[in-house]
Short mmCIF file of C-alpha atoms in Angstrom, two decimals:
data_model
loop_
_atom_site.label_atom_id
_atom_site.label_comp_id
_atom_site.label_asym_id
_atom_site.label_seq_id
_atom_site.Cartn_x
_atom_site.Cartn_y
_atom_site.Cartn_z
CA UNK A 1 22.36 118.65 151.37
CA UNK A 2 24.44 115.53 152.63
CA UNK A 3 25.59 113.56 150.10
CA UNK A 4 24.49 109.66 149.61
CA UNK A 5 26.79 107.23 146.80
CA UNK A 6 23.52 107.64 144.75
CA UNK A 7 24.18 111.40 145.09
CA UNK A 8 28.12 110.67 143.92
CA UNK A 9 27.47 108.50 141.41
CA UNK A 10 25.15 110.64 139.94
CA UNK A 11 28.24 113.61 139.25
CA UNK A 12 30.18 110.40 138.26
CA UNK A 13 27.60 109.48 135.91
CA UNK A 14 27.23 112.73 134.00
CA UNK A 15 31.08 113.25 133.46
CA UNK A 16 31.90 109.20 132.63
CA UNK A 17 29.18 109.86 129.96
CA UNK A 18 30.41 113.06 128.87
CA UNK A 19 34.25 111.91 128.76
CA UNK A 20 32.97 108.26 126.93
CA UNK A 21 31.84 109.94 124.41
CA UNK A 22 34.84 111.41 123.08
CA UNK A 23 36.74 108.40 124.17
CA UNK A 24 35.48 104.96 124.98
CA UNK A 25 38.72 103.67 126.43
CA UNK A 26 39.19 106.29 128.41
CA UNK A 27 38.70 105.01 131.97
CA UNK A 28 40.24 101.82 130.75
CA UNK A 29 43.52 103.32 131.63
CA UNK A 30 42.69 106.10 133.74
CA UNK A 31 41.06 106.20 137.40
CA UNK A 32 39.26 108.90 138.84
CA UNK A 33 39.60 110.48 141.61
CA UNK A 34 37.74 112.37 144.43
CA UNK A 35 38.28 114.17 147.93
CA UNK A 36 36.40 112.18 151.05
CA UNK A 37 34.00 110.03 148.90
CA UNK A 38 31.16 108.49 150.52
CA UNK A 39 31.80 105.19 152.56
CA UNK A 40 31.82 102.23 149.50
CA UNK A 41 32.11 104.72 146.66
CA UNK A 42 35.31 103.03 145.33
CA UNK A 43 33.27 99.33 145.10
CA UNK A 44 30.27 100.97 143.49
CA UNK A 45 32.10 102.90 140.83
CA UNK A 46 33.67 99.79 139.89
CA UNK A 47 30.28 98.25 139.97
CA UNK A 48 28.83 100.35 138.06
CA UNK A 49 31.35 101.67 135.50
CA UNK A 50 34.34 99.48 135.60
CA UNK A 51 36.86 102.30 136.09
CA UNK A 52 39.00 102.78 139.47
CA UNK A 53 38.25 105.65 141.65
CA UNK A 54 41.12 107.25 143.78
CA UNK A 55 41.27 108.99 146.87
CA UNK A 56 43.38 112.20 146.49
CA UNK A 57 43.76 116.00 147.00
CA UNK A 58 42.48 118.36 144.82
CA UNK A 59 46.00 119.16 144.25
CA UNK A 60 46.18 115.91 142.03
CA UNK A 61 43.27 116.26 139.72
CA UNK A 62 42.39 116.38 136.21
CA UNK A 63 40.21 118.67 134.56
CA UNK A 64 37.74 115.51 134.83
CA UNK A 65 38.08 114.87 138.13
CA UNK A 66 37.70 118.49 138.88
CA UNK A 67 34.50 118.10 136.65
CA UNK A 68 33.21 115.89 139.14
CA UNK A 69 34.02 117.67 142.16
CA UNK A 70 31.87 120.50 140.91
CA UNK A 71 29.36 117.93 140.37
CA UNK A 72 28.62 116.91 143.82
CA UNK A 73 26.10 117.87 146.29
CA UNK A 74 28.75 118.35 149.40
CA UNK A 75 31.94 116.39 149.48
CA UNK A 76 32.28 117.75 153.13
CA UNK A 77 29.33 115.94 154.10
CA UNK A 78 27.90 112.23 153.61
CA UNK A 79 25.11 110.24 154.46
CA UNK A 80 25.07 106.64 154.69
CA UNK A 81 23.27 104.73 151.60
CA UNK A 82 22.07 101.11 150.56
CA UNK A 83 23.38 99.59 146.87
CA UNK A 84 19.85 99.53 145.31
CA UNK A 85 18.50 96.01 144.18
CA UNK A 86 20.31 95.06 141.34
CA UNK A 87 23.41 96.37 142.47
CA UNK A 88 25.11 99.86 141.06
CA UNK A 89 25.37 98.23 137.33
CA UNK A 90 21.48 97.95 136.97
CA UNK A 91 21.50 101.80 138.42
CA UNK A 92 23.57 102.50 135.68
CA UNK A 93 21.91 101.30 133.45
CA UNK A 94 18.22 102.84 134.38
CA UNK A 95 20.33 106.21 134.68
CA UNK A 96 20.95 105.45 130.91
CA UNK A 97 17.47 104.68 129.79
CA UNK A 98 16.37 108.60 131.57
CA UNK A 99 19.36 110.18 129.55
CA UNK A 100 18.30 107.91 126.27
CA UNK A 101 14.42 109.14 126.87
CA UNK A 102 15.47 112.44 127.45
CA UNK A 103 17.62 112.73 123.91
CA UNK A 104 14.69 111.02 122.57
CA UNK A 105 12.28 114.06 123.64
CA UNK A 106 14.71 116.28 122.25
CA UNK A 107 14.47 114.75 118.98
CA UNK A 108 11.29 114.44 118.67
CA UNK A 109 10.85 117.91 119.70
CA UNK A 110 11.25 119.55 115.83
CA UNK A 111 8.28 117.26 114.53
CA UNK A 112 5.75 118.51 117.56
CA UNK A 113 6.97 122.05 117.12
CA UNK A 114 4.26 124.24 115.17
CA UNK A 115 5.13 124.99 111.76
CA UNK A 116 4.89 128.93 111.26
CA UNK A 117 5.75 131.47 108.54
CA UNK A 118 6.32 134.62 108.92
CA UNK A 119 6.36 136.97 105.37
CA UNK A 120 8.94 140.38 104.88
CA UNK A 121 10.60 142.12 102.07
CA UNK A 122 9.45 139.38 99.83
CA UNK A 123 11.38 136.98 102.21
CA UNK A 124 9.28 133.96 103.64
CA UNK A 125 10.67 133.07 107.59
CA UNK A 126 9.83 129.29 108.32
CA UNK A 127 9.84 128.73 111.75
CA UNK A 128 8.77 126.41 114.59
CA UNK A 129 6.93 127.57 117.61
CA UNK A 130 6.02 125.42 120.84
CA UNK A 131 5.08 126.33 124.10
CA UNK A 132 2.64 128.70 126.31
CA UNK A 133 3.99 132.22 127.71
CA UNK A 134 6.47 134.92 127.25
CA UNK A 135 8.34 134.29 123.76
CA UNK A 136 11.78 133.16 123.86
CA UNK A 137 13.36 133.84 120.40
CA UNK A 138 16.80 132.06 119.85
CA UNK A 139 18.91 133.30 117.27
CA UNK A 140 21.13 130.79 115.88
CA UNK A 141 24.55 130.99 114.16
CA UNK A 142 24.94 132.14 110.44
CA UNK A 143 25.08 129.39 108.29
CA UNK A 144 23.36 127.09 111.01
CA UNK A 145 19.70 125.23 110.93
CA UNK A 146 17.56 125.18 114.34
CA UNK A 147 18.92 121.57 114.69
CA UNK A 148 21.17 122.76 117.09
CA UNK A 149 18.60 124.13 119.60
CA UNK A 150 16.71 120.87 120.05
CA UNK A 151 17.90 119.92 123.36
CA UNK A 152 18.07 123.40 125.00
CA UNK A 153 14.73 124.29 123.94
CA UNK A 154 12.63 121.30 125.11
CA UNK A 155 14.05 122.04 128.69
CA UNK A 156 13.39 125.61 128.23
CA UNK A 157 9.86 125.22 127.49
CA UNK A 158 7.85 125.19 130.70
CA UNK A 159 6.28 128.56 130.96
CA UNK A 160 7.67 129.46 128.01
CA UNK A 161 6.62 129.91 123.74
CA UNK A 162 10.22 129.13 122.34
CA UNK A 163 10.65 130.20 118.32
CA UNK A 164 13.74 129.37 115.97
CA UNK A 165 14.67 128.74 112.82
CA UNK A 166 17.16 128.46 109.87
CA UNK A 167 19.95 131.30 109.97
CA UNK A 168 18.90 133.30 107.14
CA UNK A 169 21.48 132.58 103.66
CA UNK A 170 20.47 135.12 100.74
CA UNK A 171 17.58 137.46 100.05
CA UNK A 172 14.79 137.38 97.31
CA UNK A 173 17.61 137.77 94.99
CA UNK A 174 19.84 135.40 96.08
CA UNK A 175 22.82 137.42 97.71
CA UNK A 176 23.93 136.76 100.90
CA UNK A 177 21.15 137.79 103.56
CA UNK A 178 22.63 140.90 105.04
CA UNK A 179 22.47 141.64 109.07
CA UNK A 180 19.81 144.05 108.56
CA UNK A 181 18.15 140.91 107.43
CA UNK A 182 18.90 138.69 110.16
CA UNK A 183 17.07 141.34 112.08
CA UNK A 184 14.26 142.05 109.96
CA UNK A 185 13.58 137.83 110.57
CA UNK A 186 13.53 138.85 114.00
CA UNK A 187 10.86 141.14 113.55
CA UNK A 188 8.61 139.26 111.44
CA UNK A 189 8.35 136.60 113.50
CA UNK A 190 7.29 138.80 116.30
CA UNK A 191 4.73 140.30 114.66
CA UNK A 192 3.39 136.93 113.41
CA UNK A 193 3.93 136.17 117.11
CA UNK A 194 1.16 138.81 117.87
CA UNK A 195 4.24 140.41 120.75
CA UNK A 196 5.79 143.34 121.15
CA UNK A 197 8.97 142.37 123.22
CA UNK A 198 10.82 138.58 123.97
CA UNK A 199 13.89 137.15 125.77
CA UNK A 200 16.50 136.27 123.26
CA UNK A 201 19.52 133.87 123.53
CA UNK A 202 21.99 134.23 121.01
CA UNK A 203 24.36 131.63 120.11
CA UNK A 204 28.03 131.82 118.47
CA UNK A 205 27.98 134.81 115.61
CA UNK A 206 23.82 134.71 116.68
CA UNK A 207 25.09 136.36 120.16
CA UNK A 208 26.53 139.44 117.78
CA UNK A 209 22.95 139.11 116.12
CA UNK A 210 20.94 139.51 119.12
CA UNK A 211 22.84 141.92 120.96
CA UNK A 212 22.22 144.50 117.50
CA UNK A 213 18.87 143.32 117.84
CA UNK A 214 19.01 144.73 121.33
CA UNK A 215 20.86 147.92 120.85
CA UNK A 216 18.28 148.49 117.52
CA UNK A 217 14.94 147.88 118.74
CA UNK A 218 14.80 149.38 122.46
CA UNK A 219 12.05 147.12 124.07
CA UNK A 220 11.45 144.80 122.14
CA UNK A 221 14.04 142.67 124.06
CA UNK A 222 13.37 142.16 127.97
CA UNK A 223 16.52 139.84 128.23
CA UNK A 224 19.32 138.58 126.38
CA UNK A 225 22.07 135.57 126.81
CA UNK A 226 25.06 135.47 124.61
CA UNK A 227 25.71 131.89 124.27
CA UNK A 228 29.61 131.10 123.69
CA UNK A 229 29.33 134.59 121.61
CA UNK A 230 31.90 134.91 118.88
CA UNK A 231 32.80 138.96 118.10
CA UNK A 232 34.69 141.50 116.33
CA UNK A 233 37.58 141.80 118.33
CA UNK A 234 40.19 144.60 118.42
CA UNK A 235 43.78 143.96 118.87
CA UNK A 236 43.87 144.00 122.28
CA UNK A 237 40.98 141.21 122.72
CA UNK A 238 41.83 137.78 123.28
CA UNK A 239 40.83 135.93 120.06
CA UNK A 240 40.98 131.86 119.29
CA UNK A 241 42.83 130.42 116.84
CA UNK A 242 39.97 129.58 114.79
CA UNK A 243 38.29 132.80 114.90
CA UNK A 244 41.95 134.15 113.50
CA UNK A 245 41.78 131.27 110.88
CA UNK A 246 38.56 131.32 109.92
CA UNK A 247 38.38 135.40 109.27
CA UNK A 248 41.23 135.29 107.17
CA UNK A 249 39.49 132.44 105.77
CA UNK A 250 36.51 134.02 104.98
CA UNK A 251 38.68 137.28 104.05
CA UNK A 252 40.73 135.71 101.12
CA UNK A 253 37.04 134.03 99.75
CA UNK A 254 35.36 137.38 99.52
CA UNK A 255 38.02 138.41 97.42
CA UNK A 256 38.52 135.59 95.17
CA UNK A 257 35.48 133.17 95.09
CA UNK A 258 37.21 131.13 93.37
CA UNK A 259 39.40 130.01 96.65
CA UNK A 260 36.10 128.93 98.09
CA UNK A 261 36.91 124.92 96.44
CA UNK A 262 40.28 125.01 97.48
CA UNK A 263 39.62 126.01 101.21
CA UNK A 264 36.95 123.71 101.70
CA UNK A 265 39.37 120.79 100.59
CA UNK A 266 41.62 122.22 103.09
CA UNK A 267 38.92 122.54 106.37
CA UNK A 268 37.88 118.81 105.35
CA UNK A 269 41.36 117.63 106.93
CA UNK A 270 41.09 120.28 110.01
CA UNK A 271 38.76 117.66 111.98
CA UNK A 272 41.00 114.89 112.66
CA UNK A 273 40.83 113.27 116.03
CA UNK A 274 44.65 113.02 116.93
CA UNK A 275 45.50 110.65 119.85
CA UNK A 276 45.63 111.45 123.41
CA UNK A 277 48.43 112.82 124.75
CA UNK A 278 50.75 110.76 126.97
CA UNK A 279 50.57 113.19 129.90
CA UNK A 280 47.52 112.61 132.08
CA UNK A 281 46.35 116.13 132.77
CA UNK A 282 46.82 117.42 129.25
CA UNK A 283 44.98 113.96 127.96
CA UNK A 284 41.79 115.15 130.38
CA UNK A 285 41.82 118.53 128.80
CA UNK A 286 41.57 117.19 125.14
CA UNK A 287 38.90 114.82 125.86
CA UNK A 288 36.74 117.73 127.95
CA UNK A 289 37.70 120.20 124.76
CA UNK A 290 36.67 117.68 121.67
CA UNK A 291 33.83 118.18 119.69
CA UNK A 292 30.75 115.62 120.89
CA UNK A 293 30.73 113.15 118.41
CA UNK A 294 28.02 112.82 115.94
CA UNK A 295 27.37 116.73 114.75
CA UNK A 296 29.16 116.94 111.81
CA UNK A 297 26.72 117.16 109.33
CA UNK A 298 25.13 119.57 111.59
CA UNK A 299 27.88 121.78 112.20
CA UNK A 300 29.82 121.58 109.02
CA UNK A 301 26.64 122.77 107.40
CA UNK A 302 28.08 126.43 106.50
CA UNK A 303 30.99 124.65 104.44
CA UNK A 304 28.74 121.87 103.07
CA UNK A 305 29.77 123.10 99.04
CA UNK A 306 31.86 126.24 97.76
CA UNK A 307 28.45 128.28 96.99
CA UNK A 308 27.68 127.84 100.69
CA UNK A 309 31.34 128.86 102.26
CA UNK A 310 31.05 131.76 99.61
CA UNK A 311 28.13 133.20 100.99
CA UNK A 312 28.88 132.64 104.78
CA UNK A 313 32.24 134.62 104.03
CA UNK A 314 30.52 137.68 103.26
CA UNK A 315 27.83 137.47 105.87
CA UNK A 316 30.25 136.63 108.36
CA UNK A 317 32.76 139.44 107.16
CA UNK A 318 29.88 142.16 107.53
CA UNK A 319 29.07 140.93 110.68
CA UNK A 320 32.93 140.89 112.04
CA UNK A 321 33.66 144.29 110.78
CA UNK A 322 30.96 145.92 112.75
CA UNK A 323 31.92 147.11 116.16
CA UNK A 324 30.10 146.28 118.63
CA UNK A 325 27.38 148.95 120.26
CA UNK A 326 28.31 151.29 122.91
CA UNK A 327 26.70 151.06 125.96
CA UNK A 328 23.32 152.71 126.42
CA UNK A 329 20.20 153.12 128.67
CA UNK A 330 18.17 151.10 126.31
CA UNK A 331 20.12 147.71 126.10
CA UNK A 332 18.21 145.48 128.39
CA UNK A 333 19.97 142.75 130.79
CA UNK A 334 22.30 141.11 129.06
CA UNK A 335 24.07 137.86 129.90
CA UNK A 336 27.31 135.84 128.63
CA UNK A 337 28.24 132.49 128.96
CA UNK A 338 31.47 131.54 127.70
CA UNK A 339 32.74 127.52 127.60
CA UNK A 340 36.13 127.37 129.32
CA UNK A 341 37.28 124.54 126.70
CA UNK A 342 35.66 126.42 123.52
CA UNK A 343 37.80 125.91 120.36
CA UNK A 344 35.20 128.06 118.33
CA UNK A 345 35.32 131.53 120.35
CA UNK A 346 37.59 132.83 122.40
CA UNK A 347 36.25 132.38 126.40
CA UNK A 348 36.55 135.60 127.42
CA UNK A 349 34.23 138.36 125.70
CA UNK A 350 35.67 141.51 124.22
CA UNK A 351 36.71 144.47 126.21
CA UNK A 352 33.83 146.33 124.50
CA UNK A 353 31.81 143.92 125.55
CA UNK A 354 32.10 144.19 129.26
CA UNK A 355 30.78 147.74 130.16
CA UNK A 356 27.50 146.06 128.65
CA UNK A 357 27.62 142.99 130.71
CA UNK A 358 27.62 144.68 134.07
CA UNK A 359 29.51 142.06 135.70
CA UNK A 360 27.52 139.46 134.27
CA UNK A 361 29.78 137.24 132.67
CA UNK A 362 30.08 133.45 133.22
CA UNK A 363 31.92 130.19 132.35
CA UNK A 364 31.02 126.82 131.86
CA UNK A 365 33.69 125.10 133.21
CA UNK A 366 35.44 122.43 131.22
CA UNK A 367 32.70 122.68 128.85
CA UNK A 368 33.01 123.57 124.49
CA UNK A 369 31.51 125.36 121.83
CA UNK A 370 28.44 123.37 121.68
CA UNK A 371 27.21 123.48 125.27
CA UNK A 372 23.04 123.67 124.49
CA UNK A 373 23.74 120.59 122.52
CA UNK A 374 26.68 118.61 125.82
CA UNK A 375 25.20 120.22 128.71
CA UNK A 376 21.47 121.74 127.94
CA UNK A 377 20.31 121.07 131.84
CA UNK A 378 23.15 123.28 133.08
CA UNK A 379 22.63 126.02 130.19
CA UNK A 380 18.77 125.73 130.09
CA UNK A 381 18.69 126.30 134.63
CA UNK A 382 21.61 129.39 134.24
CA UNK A 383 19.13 130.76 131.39
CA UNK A 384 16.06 130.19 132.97
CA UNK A 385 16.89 131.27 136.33
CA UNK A 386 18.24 134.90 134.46
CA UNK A 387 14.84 135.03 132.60
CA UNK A 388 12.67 134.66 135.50
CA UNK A 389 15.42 137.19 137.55
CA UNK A 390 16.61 139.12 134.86
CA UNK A 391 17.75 142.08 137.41
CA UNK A 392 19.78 139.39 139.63
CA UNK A 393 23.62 139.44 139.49
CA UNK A 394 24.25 135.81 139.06
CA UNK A 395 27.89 136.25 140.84
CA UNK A 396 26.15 137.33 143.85
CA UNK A 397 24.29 134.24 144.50
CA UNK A 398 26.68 130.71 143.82
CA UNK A 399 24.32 128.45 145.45
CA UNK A 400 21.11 129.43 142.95
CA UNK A 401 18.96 126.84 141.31
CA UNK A 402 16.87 126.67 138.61
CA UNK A 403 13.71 124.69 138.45
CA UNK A 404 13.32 121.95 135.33
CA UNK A 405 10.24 120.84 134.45
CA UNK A 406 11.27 117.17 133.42
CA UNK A 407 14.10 116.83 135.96
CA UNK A 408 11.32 116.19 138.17
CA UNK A 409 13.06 118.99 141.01
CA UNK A 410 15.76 121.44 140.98
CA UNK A 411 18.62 121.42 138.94
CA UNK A 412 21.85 122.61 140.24
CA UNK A 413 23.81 124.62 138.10
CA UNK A 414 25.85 127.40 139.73
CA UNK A 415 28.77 124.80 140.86
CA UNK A 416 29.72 124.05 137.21
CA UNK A 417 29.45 128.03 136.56
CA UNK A 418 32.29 130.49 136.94
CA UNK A 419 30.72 134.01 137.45
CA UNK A 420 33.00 137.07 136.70
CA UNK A 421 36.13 134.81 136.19
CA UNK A 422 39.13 136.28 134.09
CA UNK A 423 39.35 133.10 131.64
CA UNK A 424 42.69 131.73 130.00
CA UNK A 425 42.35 130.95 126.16
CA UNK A 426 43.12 127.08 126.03
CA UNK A 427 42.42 126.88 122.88
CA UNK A 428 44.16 125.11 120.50
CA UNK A 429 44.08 124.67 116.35
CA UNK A 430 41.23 124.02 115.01
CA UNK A 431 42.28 124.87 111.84
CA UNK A 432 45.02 123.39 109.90
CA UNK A 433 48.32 125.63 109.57
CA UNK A 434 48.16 125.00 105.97
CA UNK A 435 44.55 126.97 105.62
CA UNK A 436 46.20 130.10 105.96
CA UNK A 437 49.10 129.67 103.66
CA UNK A 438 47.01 128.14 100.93
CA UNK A 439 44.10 130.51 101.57
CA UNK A 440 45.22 134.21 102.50
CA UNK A 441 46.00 136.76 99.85
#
């Protein structure tokens, strides 16, 4: 469709939150820029936002500005459009009250969430249920709570019974909780579930979980998405720096517990925010790549004491010396999204991987590690739109949309999605230098 300065400021919107958030001053110093904006787009981004908007090439973008081309409707194309009453700052700030409402939904989502157990091996699941319709299981990341599935999940509930819960620490007995474990959750809660097969998303080392959930139990799973999936990887697979870190990490504390103290003094100092770098187009990239602000008690929660990195380095070593399974007539439809900016895993998948994926094989563009939790409309309308389609070759189709049940009409996702892509690694440290030569045997 034609696009409108309401239909502009909208991308505009969405990327000067997203960028804010990692750095207030941000546009204080930096303009935007765009190809062909609509007629009075540079007045109303000042109006609205107090930043400068250019008009350039693509050839002269940054990462962000390229964020926002992807973002809009049809810069070919534009429609004339009023300034609503109270001028662009009052739209701005109503467009902030929906996003406010919308985190506050997501928040409130864990307390209206059933409370469910489901009973194994002597092993009590705790789990929260919500919705009506096929069951969508998601499988979160050793070590991890359900926290992070909050906003993903209430947009991925219309039509839809979503479960989750806790990763799974240590058995009966208190060892670590093995794989076989993880899996046996899986199957609990789908027999408490009264179901014989669900759509699974995996995220991080949960992708690993759910595709052996998938290779182990043919049927049970009619779809699959590995979410920013982090893998064994052979030599010849593209890994991150942290994934290199953190196994040797998690290598060196199997064999000496007693390291576990000493590394965990040593990750403490990994999350520094270091300033921006001089160069424009490399200071766009590090404020796309940063972590959002705000999670770290939520995603520092498998390093919260020594006991706790002790037992995540031997569930997290099992699960990286696996390979992963060989393709098969069983597996059902699988799907991976990668982050183009992920610091966590490496972007592209490994090469073992790919005969499973079939070609399907996306990335969020300018996006991290923790996309459900930065960008859950663009995640939950890829997702949905595979769940309902499950056969469909997502590559096939760039224009697709997904519907979303609060977004009050469709929710375009495919122009922020790179389908079939070979993907660079742009990752840089996320782990100190120092881990490695305090830490390794």
């Amino acid at each position: 469709m034609p696009e409108s300065i309401e239909s502009f400021l909208s991308a505009v919107h969405r990327t000067f939150a997203e960028v804010t958030r990692r750095a207030p001053d941000y546009f204080t110093t930096q303009p935007l820029r765009a190809s062909t904006p609509p007629v009075g787009a540079v007045a109303a981004v000042a109006d609205a936002f107090g930043a400068r908007l250019l008009t350039t090439t693509a050839e002269e973008f940054t990462a962000i500005d390229e964020l926002v081309e992807r973002r809009r409707c049809d810069p070919t194309e534009s429609i004339p459009g009023g300034e609503p009453a109270g001028g662009w700052a009052r739209w701005r700030l109503d467009q902030g009250r929906r996003t406010a409402l919308r985190a506050a939904r997501a928040a409130h989502l864990a307390r209206a969430m059933d409370r469910r157990t489901a009973r194994h091996e002597g092993r009590s699941v705790h789990y929260r249920v919500c919705g009506q319709g096929p069951l969508l299981v998601l499988v979160t990341a050793l070590g991890h709570t359900d926290e992070v599935w909050y906003p993903l999940a209430e947009r991925l509930l219309h039509g839809r019974r979503v479960a989750m819960w806790d990763a799974g620490e240590r058995d009966p007995s208190g060892r670590p909780w093995t794989l076989a474990g993880q899996l046996a959750d899986v199957d609990a809660v789908l027999h408490a579930e009264g179901v014989r097969s669900c759509d699974v998303i995996g995220w991080c080392s949960g992708a690993q979980v759910a595709l052996e959930y998938a290779h182990r139990r043919p049927g049970a799973v009619r779809a699959a998405v590995l979410l920013n999936g982090s893998y064994p990887r052979a030599g010849a697979d593209a890994a991150s720096r942290y994934e290199r870190d953190l196994a040797a990490v998690c290598a060196s504390v199997v064999a000496r517990p007693e390291r576990a103290s000493r590394a965990l003094r040593m990750l403490a100092g990994a999350g520094a925010v270091l300033p921006l770098p001089a160069d424009e187009h490399l200071a766009a990239v590090e404020v796309l790549a940063r972590t959002p602000p705000g999670l770290a008690s939520v995603l520092r929660r498998p390093f919260r004491d020594a006991d706790a990195l002790v037992n995540y380095s031997h569930q997290l070593s099992e699960l990286w010396r696996r390979r992963l399974p060989g393709p098969g007539a069983s597996l059902p439809p699988l799907l991976s999204l990668a982050a183009g900016f992920d610091r966590v895993a490496a972007p592209e998948p490994p090469r073992a991987l790919l005969p499973l994926l079939a070609g399907r094989h996306g990335e969020l563009v300018g996006a991290t590690h923790y996309s459900m939790l930065d960008r859950p409309e663009v995640v939950a309308a890829v997702c949905a739109a595979f769940f309902d389609d499950p056969t469909h070759d997502p590559a096939h189709d760039p224009t697709r949309e997904a519907a979303g049940e609060a977004a009050g009409g469709p929710i375009g996702a495919p122009r922020e999605i790179v389908w079939g892509a070979p993907v660079a690694d742009v990752s840089p440290p996320a782990v100190q230098e120092s881990i490695n030569e305090g830490v390794t045997p």
